[in-house]
Coordinates of C-alpha atoms and ligand atoms in Angstrom, one line a residue:
M1 CA -1.3 -92.3 159.2
T2 CA 2.2 -90.7 159.7
P3 CA 2.1 -88.2 162.5
P4 CA 3.1 -84.7 161.2
K5 CA 6.8 -83.9 161.8
P6 CA 7.4 -80.9 164.0
I7 CA 8.7 -78.0 161.8
K8 CA 10.9 -75.1 162.8
E9 CA 10.0 -71.6 161.6
N10 CA 12.6 -69.1 160.5
P11 CA 13.1 -66.4 163.2
A12 CA 14.0 -63.9 160.5
L13 CA 10.4 -64.1 159.4
S14 CA 9.0 -63.3 162.8
P15 CA 5.9 -61.0 162.6
R16 CA 7.7 -58.7 165.1
E17 CA 10.0 -56.9 162.8
P18 CA 11.9 -54.1 164.6
P19 CA 9.6 -51.0 164.4
R20 CA 10.7 -48.6 161.6
T21 CA 8.9 -46.2 159.4
W22 CA 9.2 -47.0 155.8
N23 CA 8.9 -44.4 153.0
A24 CA 9.2 -44.4 149.3
L25 CA 12.9 -44.0 149.3
S26 CA 13.7 -46.6 151.9
V27 CA 11.6 -49.2 150.1
S28 CA 13.3 -48.7 146.8
E29 CA 16.7 -48.7 148.5
R30 CA 15.8 -51.9 150.3
F31 CA 14.8 -53.4 147.0
R32 CA 18.1 -52.5 145.4
S33 CA 20.1 -53.6 148.4
L34 CA 18.4 -57.0 148.3
Y35 CA 18.2 -57.6 144.5
G36 CA 20.8 -55.3 143.0
S37 CA 20.0 -54.5 139.4
R38 CA 17.5 -57.3 139.1
K39 CA 13.9 -56.3 138.6
L40 CA 10.6 -56.8 140.3
L41 CA 7.9 -58.4 138.2
V42 CA 4.3 -57.9 139.2
A43 CA 1.3 -59.7 137.8
T44 CA -2.4 -58.7 138.4
H45 CA -5.6 -59.6 136.6
R46 CA -6.5 -55.9 136.0
E47 CA -4.3 -53.3 134.5
P48 CA -3.4 -50.2 136.4
V49 CA -4.3 -47.7 133.6
I50 CA -7.1 -47.1 131.2
V51 CA -5.7 -46.0 127.8
Q52 CA -7.9 -43.3 126.3
P53 CA -8.8 -43.9 122.7
S54 CA -7.1 -41.4 120.5
T55 CA -9.5 -38.7 119.3
K56 CA -7.2 -37.7 116.4
G57 CA -7.3 -41.0 114.6
A58 CA -4.4 -43.4 114.7
S59 CA -1.8 -42.1 117.1
P60 CA 1.6 -41.7 115.5
E61 CA 4.4 -44.1 116.6
G62 CA 6.0 -43.1 119.9
D63 CA 3.2 -40.8 120.9
S64 CA 2.5 -41.4 124.6
P65 CA -1.2 -42.3 125.0
K66 CA -3.5 -40.4 127.4
L67 CA -4.1 -42.4 130.6
R68 CA -6.7 -42.6 133.2
Y69 CA -6.7 -44.7 136.4
P70 CA -9.4 -47.1 137.4
A71 CA -10.9 -47.3 140.9
G72 CA -9.4 -50.4 142.5
G73 CA -7.3 -51.0 145.5
V74 CA -4.9 -53.7 144.1
S75 CA -3.9 -52.0 140.8
Q76 CA -3.6 -48.5 142.2
S77 CA -1.5 -49.5 145.2
L78 CA 1.0 -51.4 143.1
H79 CA 1.1 -48.6 140.5
R80 CA 2.2 -46.1 143.1
L81 CA 4.9 -48.6 144.4
L82 CA 6.3 -49.5 140.9
L83 CA 6.7 -45.7 140.3
Q84 CA 9.2 -45.9 143.1
T85 CA 11.0 -49.2 142.4
G86 CA 10.5 -49.7 138.7
G87 CA 9.9 -53.1 137.2
D88 CA 7.7 -55.1 134.9
W89 CA 4.0 -55.6 135.1
V90 CA 1.9 -58.3 133.4
S91 CA -1.9 -58.0 133.2
L92 CA -4.9 -58.5 130.9
Q93 CA -5.4 -55.7 128.4
S94 CA -8.7 -54.0 128.9
S95 CA -8.5 -50.8 126.9
P96 CA -7.1 -49.9 123.5
G97 CA -3.4 -49.3 122.7
P98 CA -0.2 -51.2 122.2
S99 CA 0.7 -54.6 123.8
S100 CA 3.3 -53.0 126.0
L101 CA 3.6 -49.5 127.5
D102 CA 6.2 -47.7 129.5
I103 CA 4.5 -46.0 132.3
S104 CA 6.3 -43.0 133.8
I105 CA 4.6 -40.2 135.7
P106 CA 6.4 -36.9 136.3
G107 CA 7.6 -36.4 139.8
N108 CA 8.2 -40.1 140.4
P109 CA 11.7 -41.6 140.5
A110 CA 11.1 -44.7 138.4
S111 CA 9.0 -46.1 135.5
Y112 CA 7.8 -49.5 134.7
T113 CA 6.9 -51.6 131.6
L114 CA 3.3 -52.8 131.4
F115 CA 2.9 -56.0 129.3
R116 CA -0.7 -56.3 128.3
L117 CA -2.0 -59.8 127.6
S118 CA -4.9 -60.6 125.3
V119 CA -6.7 -63.9 125.5
E120 CA -7.1 -65.2 121.9
N121 CA -10.0 -67.5 122.8
P122 CA -12.9 -65.3 123.9
Y123 CA -14.8 -68.3 125.3
R124 CA -11.9 -69.2 127.6
E125 CA -11.7 -65.6 128.8
E126 CA -15.4 -65.6 129.6
E127 CA -15.0 -68.8 131.6
Y128 CA -12.0 -67.4 133.4
Q129 CA -14.0 -64.3 134.3
R130 CA -17.0 -66.4 135.4
F131 CA -14.9 -68.7 137.6
S132 CA -13.2 -65.6 139.2
N133 CA -16.1 -63.2 139.5
D134 CA -19.1 -65.6 139.8
L135 CA -17.6 -68.2 142.0
L136 CA -14.4 -67.1 143.8
W137 CA -15.4 -63.5 144.5
P138 CA -18.8 -64.2 146.1
L139 CA -17.6 -67.3 148.1
F140 CA -14.5 -65.6 149.4
H141 CA -16.8 -62.8 150.5
E142 CA -19.2 -65.3 152.1
E143 CA -22.1 -64.6 149.7
P144 CA -22.9 -68.1 148.3
G145 CA -26.3 -66.8 147.1
R146 CA -24.5 -64.8 144.4
V147 CA -22.6 -67.7 142.8
G148 CA -23.3 -68.0 139.1
S149 CA -20.4 -70.0 137.7
R150 CA -21.0 -73.0 135.5
P151 CA -19.3 -76.4 135.6
G152 CA -16.4 -76.3 133.3
D153 CA -15.5 -72.7 133.9
F154 CA -12.4 -73.9 135.7
L155 CA -10.9 -74.9 132.3
G156 CA -10.9 -71.2 131.3
Y157 CA -9.4 -70.2 134.6
E158 CA -6.6 -72.7 134.2
A159 CA -6.0 -71.6 130.6
V160 CA -5.7 -67.9 131.5
N161 CA -3.4 -68.6 134.4
R162 CA -1.3 -70.6 132.0
L163 CA -1.2 -67.7 129.6
F164 CA 0.1 -65.4 132.4
A165 CA 2.7 -68.0 133.3
D166 CA 3.8 -68.3 129.6
H167 CA 4.3 -64.6 129.3
I168 CA 6.1 -64.3 132.6
A169 CA 8.4 -67.1 131.6
R170 CA 9.3 -65.3 128.4
I171 CA 10.0 -62.1 130.4
T172 CA 12.2 -63.9 132.9
H173 CA 14.3 -65.3 130.0
R174 CA 14.9 -61.8 128.6
H175 CA 15.2 -59.7 131.9
E176 CA 17.0 -60.4 135.1
I177 CA 14.1 -60.7 137.6
G178 CA 14.8 -60.6 141.4
V179 CA 11.2 -61.4 142.6
L180 CA 8.0 -62.4 140.9
W181 CA 5.0 -61.0 142.8
I182 CA 1.6 -62.3 141.8
H183 CA -1.6 -60.9 143.1
D184 CA -5.0 -62.1 144.1
Y185 CA -7.6 -64.7 143.6
Q186 CA -7.7 -64.6 139.8
L187 CA -4.1 -65.9 139.6
T188 CA -3.7 -68.7 142.1
L189 CA -2.2 -71.2 139.5
V190 CA 0.5 -69.0 138.0
A191 CA 3.3 -70.5 140.2
K192 CA 2.2 -74.0 139.4
E193 CA 2.2 -73.3 135.7
L194 CA 5.6 -71.5 135.9
R195 CA 7.1 -74.5 137.6
A196 CA 5.7 -76.8 134.9
L197 CA 7.4 -74.7 132.2
A198 CA 10.7 -74.0 134.0
S199 CA 13.8 -75.9 132.9
G200 CA 16.1 -74.1 135.5
P201 CA 15.8 -72.3 138.8
L202 CA 13.1 -69.6 139.1
P203 CA 13.3 -66.4 141.1
P204 CA 11.3 -66.5 144.3
I205 CA 7.6 -66.4 143.7
A206 CA 5.5 -64.4 146.1
F207 CA 1.7 -64.1 146.2
F208 CA -0.6 -61.7 147.9
W209 CA -4.2 -62.5 148.6
H210 CA -6.1 -59.2 148.8
I211 CA -9.6 -60.3 149.7
P212 CA -10.8 -62.1 152.9
W213 CA -10.1 -65.8 153.5
P214 CA -13.6 -67.0 154.5
R215 CA -14.9 -69.4 157.2
Q216 CA -14.4 -73.0 156.1
E217 CA -17.9 -73.8 155.1
F218 CA -17.8 -71.4 152.2
L219 CA -14.8 -73.2 150.6
A220 CA -16.9 -76.4 150.4
H221 CA -18.9 -74.8 147.6
I222 CA -15.8 -74.8 145.3
P223 CA -15.3 -78.2 143.6
E224 CA -11.8 -77.3 142.7
R225 CA -10.7 -76.1 146.1
R226 CA -8.0 -78.7 146.5
T227 CA -6.4 -77.7 143.2
L228 CA -6.5 -74.0 144.2
L229 CA -5.0 -74.7 147.6
E230 CA -2.2 -76.9 146.0
G231 CA -1.7 -74.0 143.5
L232 CA -1.2 -71.6 146.3
L233 CA 1.3 -73.9 147.9
D234 CA 3.3 -73.8 144.7
Y235 CA 4.3 -70.2 145.7
D236 CA 7.3 -69.6 147.9
F237 CA 5.7 -66.9 150.0
L238 CA 2.0 -66.2 150.7
G239 CA 0.7 -63.0 152.2
F240 CA -2.7 -62.3 153.7
Q241 CA -4.2 -59.0 154.9
T242 CA -4.8 -60.1 158.6
A243 CA -3.9 -62.8 161.1
L244 CA -7.5 -64.0 161.0
Y245 CA -7.4 -64.6 157.2
R246 CA -3.9 -66.3 157.5
E247 CA -5.2 -68.6 160.3
R248 CA -8.3 -69.5 158.3
F249 CA -6.1 -70.3 155.2
L250 CA -3.9 -72.6 157.3
E251 CA -6.9 -74.3 158.7
S252 CA -8.2 -74.9 155.2
V253 CA -4.9 -76.5 154.2
A254 CA -4.8 -78.6 157.4
R255 CA -8.4 -79.8 156.8
E256 CA -8.1 -80.4 153.1
F257 CA -4.8 -82.4 153.4
S258 CA -5.4 -83.9 156.8
G259 CA -3.8 -87.4 156.8
S260 CA -1.4 -86.5 154.0
S261 CA 2.2 -86.9 155.0
R262 CA 3.2 -84.6 152.1
I263 CA 1.9 -81.5 153.8
N264 CA 2.6 -80.1 157.3
V265 CA 1.2 -76.9 158.7
S266 CA 2.5 -74.6 161.4
P267 CA 1.4 -71.0 162.3
R268 CA 3.5 -69.3 159.7
L269 CA 4.8 -72.1 157.5
V270 CA 3.6 -74.9 155.4
V271 CA 6.0 -77.7 154.3
K272 CA 4.8 -79.4 151.1
D273 CA 6.8 -82.3 149.7
G274 CA 9.8 -80.9 151.6
R275 CA 9.4 -77.4 150.2
R276 CA 8.9 -74.6 152.7
I277 CA 6.2 -72.0 152.0
H278 CA 6.1 -69.0 154.3
V279 CA 2.6 -67.8 155.2
G280 CA 2.3 -64.3 156.8
D281 CA -0.1 -61.5 157.5
Y282 CA 0.9 -58.1 155.9
P283 CA -2.0 -55.6 156.2
I284 CA -1.8 -53.3 153.2
G285 CA -1.7 -49.5 153.8
V286 CA -1.8 -46.2 151.9
D287 CA 0.7 -43.5 151.2
P288 CA -0.6 -41.1 154.0
G289 CA 1.7 -38.2 153.0
R290 CA 0.3 -38.2 149.5
F291 CA -3.3 -38.0 150.6
E292 CA -2.5 -35.4 153.3
T293 CA -0.7 -33.2 150.8
L294 CA -3.5 -33.6 148.2
S295 CA -6.1 -32.8 150.8
L296 CA -4.4 -29.5 151.7
D297 CA -3.7 -28.4 148.1
P298 CA -5.5 -25.1 147.4
K299 CA -6.0 -25.9 143.7
G300 CA -7.5 -29.3 144.6
Q301 CA -9.7 -27.7 147.3
A302 CA -11.0 -25.2 144.8
E303 CA -11.8 -28.1 142.4
A304 CA -13.5 -30.0 145.2
R305 CA -15.7 -26.9 146.0
A306 CA -16.6 -26.6 142.3
F307 CA -17.4 -30.4 142.3
L308 CA -19.7 -29.9 145.3
R309 CA -21.4 -26.8 143.6
E310 CA -21.9 -28.8 140.4
H311 CA -23.7 -31.4 142.5
G312 CA -25.9 -28.9 144.3
I313 CA -24.0 -29.1 147.6
G314 CA -23.4 -25.9 149.5
P315 CA -19.9 -25.0 150.8
K316 CA -20.9 -25.1 154.5
E317 CA -23.1 -28.3 154.4
R318 CA -22.2 -31.2 156.6
L319 CA -21.4 -34.3 154.7
L320 CA -20.8 -38.0 155.1
I321 CA -18.7 -39.5 152.3
S322 CA -18.6 -43.0 150.9
V323 CA -16.2 -44.0 148.1
D324 CA -16.5 -47.5 146.7
R325 CA -16.8 -49.4 143.4
M326 CA -20.5 -50.2 143.1
D327 CA -20.0 -53.8 144.3
Y328 CA -22.4 -55.7 146.5
T329 CA -19.6 -56.5 149.1
K330 CA -19.4 -52.7 149.8
G331 CA -22.9 -52.8 151.4
F332 CA -24.6 -49.9 149.5
L333 CA -28.1 -51.1 150.4
K334 CA -27.1 -51.5 154.1
R335 CA -25.7 -47.9 154.0
L336 CA -29.0 -46.6 152.8
Q337 CA -30.8 -48.5 155.5
I338 CA -28.5 -46.9 158.1
L339 CA -29.3 -43.4 156.6
D340 CA -33.0 -44.2 156.7
S341 CA -32.8 -45.2 160.4
F342 CA -30.7 -42.1 161.1
F343 CA -33.4 -39.7 159.8
R344 CA -36.2 -41.7 161.3
S345 CA -34.6 -41.7 164.8
F346 CA -33.0 -38.3 164.6
P347 CA -35.2 -36.1 162.5
E348 CA -33.3 -33.0 163.6
W349 CA -30.7 -34.0 161.0
I350 CA -33.1 -33.7 158.1
G351 CA -31.9 -30.9 155.9
K352 CA -28.6 -30.8 157.8
L353 CA -26.5 -33.8 156.8
R354 CA -26.1 -35.4 153.4
L355 CA -24.4 -38.5 152.1
L356 CA -22.0 -37.9 149.2
Q357 CA -21.6 -41.3 147.6
I358 CA -18.8 -41.7 145.0
A359 CA -19.6 -45.0 143.4
P360 CA -17.8 -45.8 140.1
L361 CA -19.4 -48.6 138.3
T362 CA -17.7 -51.9 138.3
R363 CA -18.3 -55.1 136.2
S364 CA -21.4 -53.5 134.9
D365 CA -21.6 -55.8 131.8
H366 CA -22.4 -58.5 134.3
P367 CA -26.1 -59.4 135.1
T368 CA -25.5 -59.8 138.9
Y369 CA -24.0 -56.3 139.0
Q370 CA -26.6 -54.8 136.7
G371 CA -29.3 -56.1 139.0
Y372 CA -27.5 -54.9 142.1
Q373 CA -26.7 -51.5 140.6
R374 CA -30.4 -51.1 139.6
K375 CA -31.4 -51.9 143.2
V376 CA -28.9 -49.3 144.6
R377 CA -30.4 -46.6 142.3
D378 CA -33.9 -47.5 143.3
A379 CA -32.9 -47.4 147.0
V380 CA -31.2 -44.0 146.5
R381 CA -34.4 -42.7 144.8
T382 CA -36.6 -44.0 147.6
T383 CA -34.4 -42.6 150.4
N384 CA -34.4 -39.2 148.6
D385 CA -38.2 -39.2 148.1
R386 CA -38.8 -40.2 151.7
W387 CA -36.6 -37.5 153.4
K388 CA -36.5 -34.6 150.9
A389 CA -37.4 -31.2 152.2
D390 CA -37.9 -28.3 149.8
D391 CA -35.1 -28.5 147.4
W392 CA -32.8 -30.5 149.8
F393 CA -32.5 -34.3 149.5
P394 CA -30.2 -36.6 151.5
V395 CA -28.1 -38.7 149.0
V396 CA -25.9 -37.4 146.2
S397 CA -24.7 -40.4 144.2
V398 CA -22.0 -39.9 141.6
E399 CA -21.4 -43.0 139.5
R400 CA -18.0 -42.2 138.1
T401 CA -14.4 -42.0 139.2
V402 CA -13.3 -38.8 140.8
D403 CA -9.6 -37.9 140.6
H404 CA -7.6 -38.2 143.9
R405 CA -6.7 -34.5 143.5
I406 CA -10.5 -33.8 144.1
L407 CA -11.2 -36.8 146.3
A408 CA -8.6 -36.0 149.0
P409 CA -10.0 -32.5 149.7
L410 CA -13.5 -34.0 149.7
Y411 CA -12.4 -36.5 152.3
R412 CA -11.1 -33.6 154.4
M413 CA -14.3 -31.5 154.0
A414 CA -16.6 -34.4 155.1
S415 CA -17.6 -34.7 158.8
G416 CA -17.5 -38.5 158.5
A417 CA -16.7 -41.4 156.2
L418 CA -19.2 -44.2 156.1
V419 CA -17.6 -47.6 155.3
T420 CA -20.3 -50.2 155.2
S421 CA -18.7 -53.3 153.6
T422 CA -20.3 -56.5 154.5
N423 CA -16.9 -58.2 153.9
D424 CA -13.7 -56.5 152.7
G425 CA -10.1 -57.7 152.7
M426 CA -8.8 -54.4 154.0
N427 CA -10.6 -51.3 152.7
L428 CA -8.1 -48.6 151.7
V429 CA -10.7 -45.8 151.6
A430 CA -10.9 -45.9 155.4
K431 CA -7.1 -45.2 155.6
E432 CA -7.2 -42.6 152.8
Y433 CA -9.9 -40.7 154.8
L434 CA -7.8 -40.6 157.9
A435 CA -4.8 -39.4 156.0
A436 CA -6.8 -36.4 154.9
Q437 CA -7.8 -35.4 158.4
K438 CA -4.7 -33.6 159.6
D439 CA -5.8 -31.5 162.6
E440 CA -9.4 -32.2 161.6
G441 CA -12.1 -34.1 163.5
G442 CA -13.7 -36.1 160.7
I443 CA -15.0 -39.4 162.0
L444 CA -14.3 -42.8 160.4
F445 CA -17.4 -44.9 160.7
L446 CA -15.9 -48.3 159.9
S447 CA -17.7 -51.6 159.3
R448 CA -16.4 -54.3 161.6
F449 CA -16.3 -56.7 158.6
T450 CA -13.3 -55.0 157.0
G451 CA -9.6 -56.1 157.4
A452 CA -9.0 -52.4 158.4
A453 CA -11.2 -52.8 161.5
Q454 CA -9.1 -55.7 162.6
G455 CA -6.1 -53.2 162.9
L456 CA -7.7 -49.8 163.5
R457 CA -9.1 -50.6 167.0
E458 CA -9.8 -47.0 167.9
A459 CA -12.1 -46.3 164.9
V460 CA -15.8 -45.9 165.5
L461 CA -16.9 -49.4 164.4
I462 CA -20.4 -50.1 163.0
D463 CA -22.2 -53.2 162.1
P464 CA -23.9 -52.7 158.7
Y465 CA -26.4 -55.5 159.5
D466 CA -27.7 -53.5 162.4
P467 CA -28.8 -50.1 160.9
Q468 CA -30.5 -48.8 164.0
T469 CA -27.5 -49.2 166.3
A470 CA -25.2 -47.8 163.5
A471 CA -27.5 -44.8 163.2
A472 CA -27.4 -44.1 166.9
I473 CA -23.6 -44.5 166.9
I474 CA -23.3 -41.9 164.1
H475 CA -25.6 -39.5 165.8
R476 CA -23.7 -39.8 169.1
A477 CA -20.2 -39.4 167.4
L478 CA -21.2 -36.4 165.4
A479 CA -22.0 -34.6 168.7
E480 CA -18.7 -35.4 170.3
P481 CA -16.4 -32.4 171.2
L482 CA -13.7 -31.7 168.6
S483 CA -11.0 -32.6 171.1
I484 CA -12.3 -36.2 171.4
R485 CA -12.5 -36.5 167.6
T486 CA -9.1 -35.1 166.9
G487 CA -7.6 -37.1 169.7
R488 CA -9.0 -40.3 168.2
N489 CA -7.8 -39.3 164.8
K490 CA -4.3 -38.7 166.1
I491 CA -4.0 -42.3 167.3
L492 CA -5.5 -43.7 164.1
R493 CA -3.3 -41.4 161.9
E494 CA -0.2 -42.6 163.7
Q495 CA -1.2 -46.2 163.0
I496 CA -1.7 -45.6 159.3
S497 CA 1.6 -43.7 159.1
R498 CA 3.5 -46.6 160.5
N499 CA 1.7 -49.3 158.6
N500 CA 1.9 -47.5 155.3
I501 CA 2.0 -48.9 151.8
F502 CA 5.9 -48.8 151.8
Q503 CA 6.0 -50.7 155.0
W504 CA 3.7 -53.3 153.4
M505 CA 6.0 -53.8 150.5
G506 CA 9.2 -53.4 152.5
S507 CA 8.3 -56.2 154.9
I508 CA 7.1 -58.5 152.1
L509 CA 10.3 -58.0 150.1
T510 CA 12.4 -58.6 153.2
G511 CA 10.4 -61.7 154.1
V512 CA 10.8 -63.1 150.5
H513 CA 14.5 -62.5 150.7
A514 CA 14.8 -64.3 154.1
T515 CA 12.9 -67.2 152.7
E516 CA 15.3 -67.5 149.8
Q517 CA 18.3 -67.3 151.9
E518 CA 17.0 -70.0 154.1
K519 CA 16.6 -72.2 151.0
Q520 CA 20.1 -71.6 149.9
E521 CA 21.5 -72.5 153.3
E522 CA 19.6 -75.8 153.4
Ligands
GDG1 C1 -9.3 -54.8 147.0 C2 -10.0 -55.4 148.2 C3 -8.3 -54.2 149.6 C4 -12.4 -45.6 144.5 N1 -13.2 -44.7 143.9 C5 -12.4 -43.9 143.2 C6 -11.1 -44.3 143.5 N2 -11.1 -45.3 144.3 C7 -9.9 -45.9 144.8 C8 -9.8 -45.6 146.3 C9 -9.0 -46.7 146.8 C10 -9.4 -47.9 145.9 O1 -10.0 -47.3 144.8 C11 -10.4 -48.8 146.5 O2 -9.7 -49.6 147.4 P1 -10.4 -50.5 148.5 O3 -9.4 -51.1 149.3 O4 -11.3 -49.6 149.3 O5 -11.3 -51.6 147.7 P2 -11.1 -52.7 146.4 O6 -11.0 -52.0 145.1 O7 -12.3 -53.6 146.6 O8 -9.8 -53.4 146.7 C12 -9.8 -54.5 149.4 C13 -7.7 -53.8 148.4 O9 -7.9 -54.7 147.3 C14 -6.1 -53.7 148.5 O10 -5.6 -54.8 149.0 O11 -8.2 -53.2 150.6 O12 -10.3 -55.1 150.5 O13 -11.4 -55.7 147.9 O14 -7.6 -46.5 146.7 O15 -9.2 -44.3 146.5 N3 -10.0 -43.6 143.0 C15 -10.3 -42.6 142.2 N4 -11.5 -42.2 141.9 C16 -12.6 -42.8 142.4 O16 -13.7 -42.4 142.1 N5 -9.2 -41.9 141.6

């Protein structure tokens, strides 16, 4: 066996970038200074918009369709960013309308073009969905009991990744692209396929992994893990949410390819067949200014009060708020157990504190999710039956998306946010809640099993697997003096202001550029 060669990392890619606060303007200026008139091309599995079917029959040519926005961290974060920098976006089409759309939203400086792919072979698309959602999603969230993929599904996964690559290759022929930025576990093989198609040089290809990278034993359940890892190493630049996930990824590469002289691993770099792949941790953030402004907007606040009225909640009631797609990784059942322990241990709260749960349905055509969503509804019913008093009951569950204009004031009005994920790459809701707490003492109760908890050390951390202790922590924190709560929020709010979404993008773009320069100097 050849001993691994020592490899030298690029100091320009040091994790300790000089501190600076990025904003929308500085990130788009940075993009332009690095890439000139060349564009950013983003690819995600899901599209960032839902096109509303026209109610007036066929919509006339050129009419702009009515759009809604799905609940989802990846697509909504990138949507906000591309409205600053412009660019192209490739994703699978999931609502009616044309095969490409120009997305521009008044008040934003740029617009982007959305290219909407459709998979012609429905069987291949089903396999792709199964491999992604029934195998990768549960295993990367350390839930092997929920795996439902079938042998052979990988063929569909490969086919759809190839379709993305084909389409991206066509766009890169027509438009001058500065960076390709591919996202998440559904698209690990796009760089590999692009390299197979390319006849000339490609722009740098970056990839961001939004979900956790699990402990090693969970990868063992994926027969194709080696192909997936090699696929990831076909990118030029890999980003993870936290140092822990980056380290676990590198450990997976080191284990899987131990003994191979083709692949060398160091803390922020992998060298594969002489090609250098930068591997970094870049925790995603939110746009705190936007949530703060929305939370203070009188019109939004009035709409939020109307929303509460509509759901039978009085204007002065104390609330805990939870906002998540109804996915098993978000710990809905654990949350209800915590509430149960809370009322059992501290009955003085009965009639005085409610949980408002905004829970838009997700993947609800899927049997695992149908079963889980049924269980959540049953548990909500049981909790409400157990603790109801007169016409009061403890859980209000709203199974639809609520616009951010209403959501941000709701965050502000709630005494606490309850984040109970059993495993979560980052969790943006935690950061949005803090952004809405200007001068307020709302408490973030944050599951320790989120990427956010790895950075927001001052938050009130809870373990969703230990409902009794979590209930006691909630009880204690709610009684804390306002000065303690606002003091804690001040520290947390400074952190989310610094590590905002623009900082995330700015440091990734800077890193990709440094990687490219290094290649040219070689
Ligand atoms: C994945 C990873 C990682 C939710 N309900 C509504 C609504 N939302 C918005 C929230 C937030 C987003 O969806 C959810 O983001 P999360 O980060 O909490 O969760 P995932 O969707 O699972 O995201 C996650 C993220 O990618 C980014 O890297 O943090 O770990 O799993 O922005 O506000 N938005 C609206 N109405 C709703 O009812 N408008």
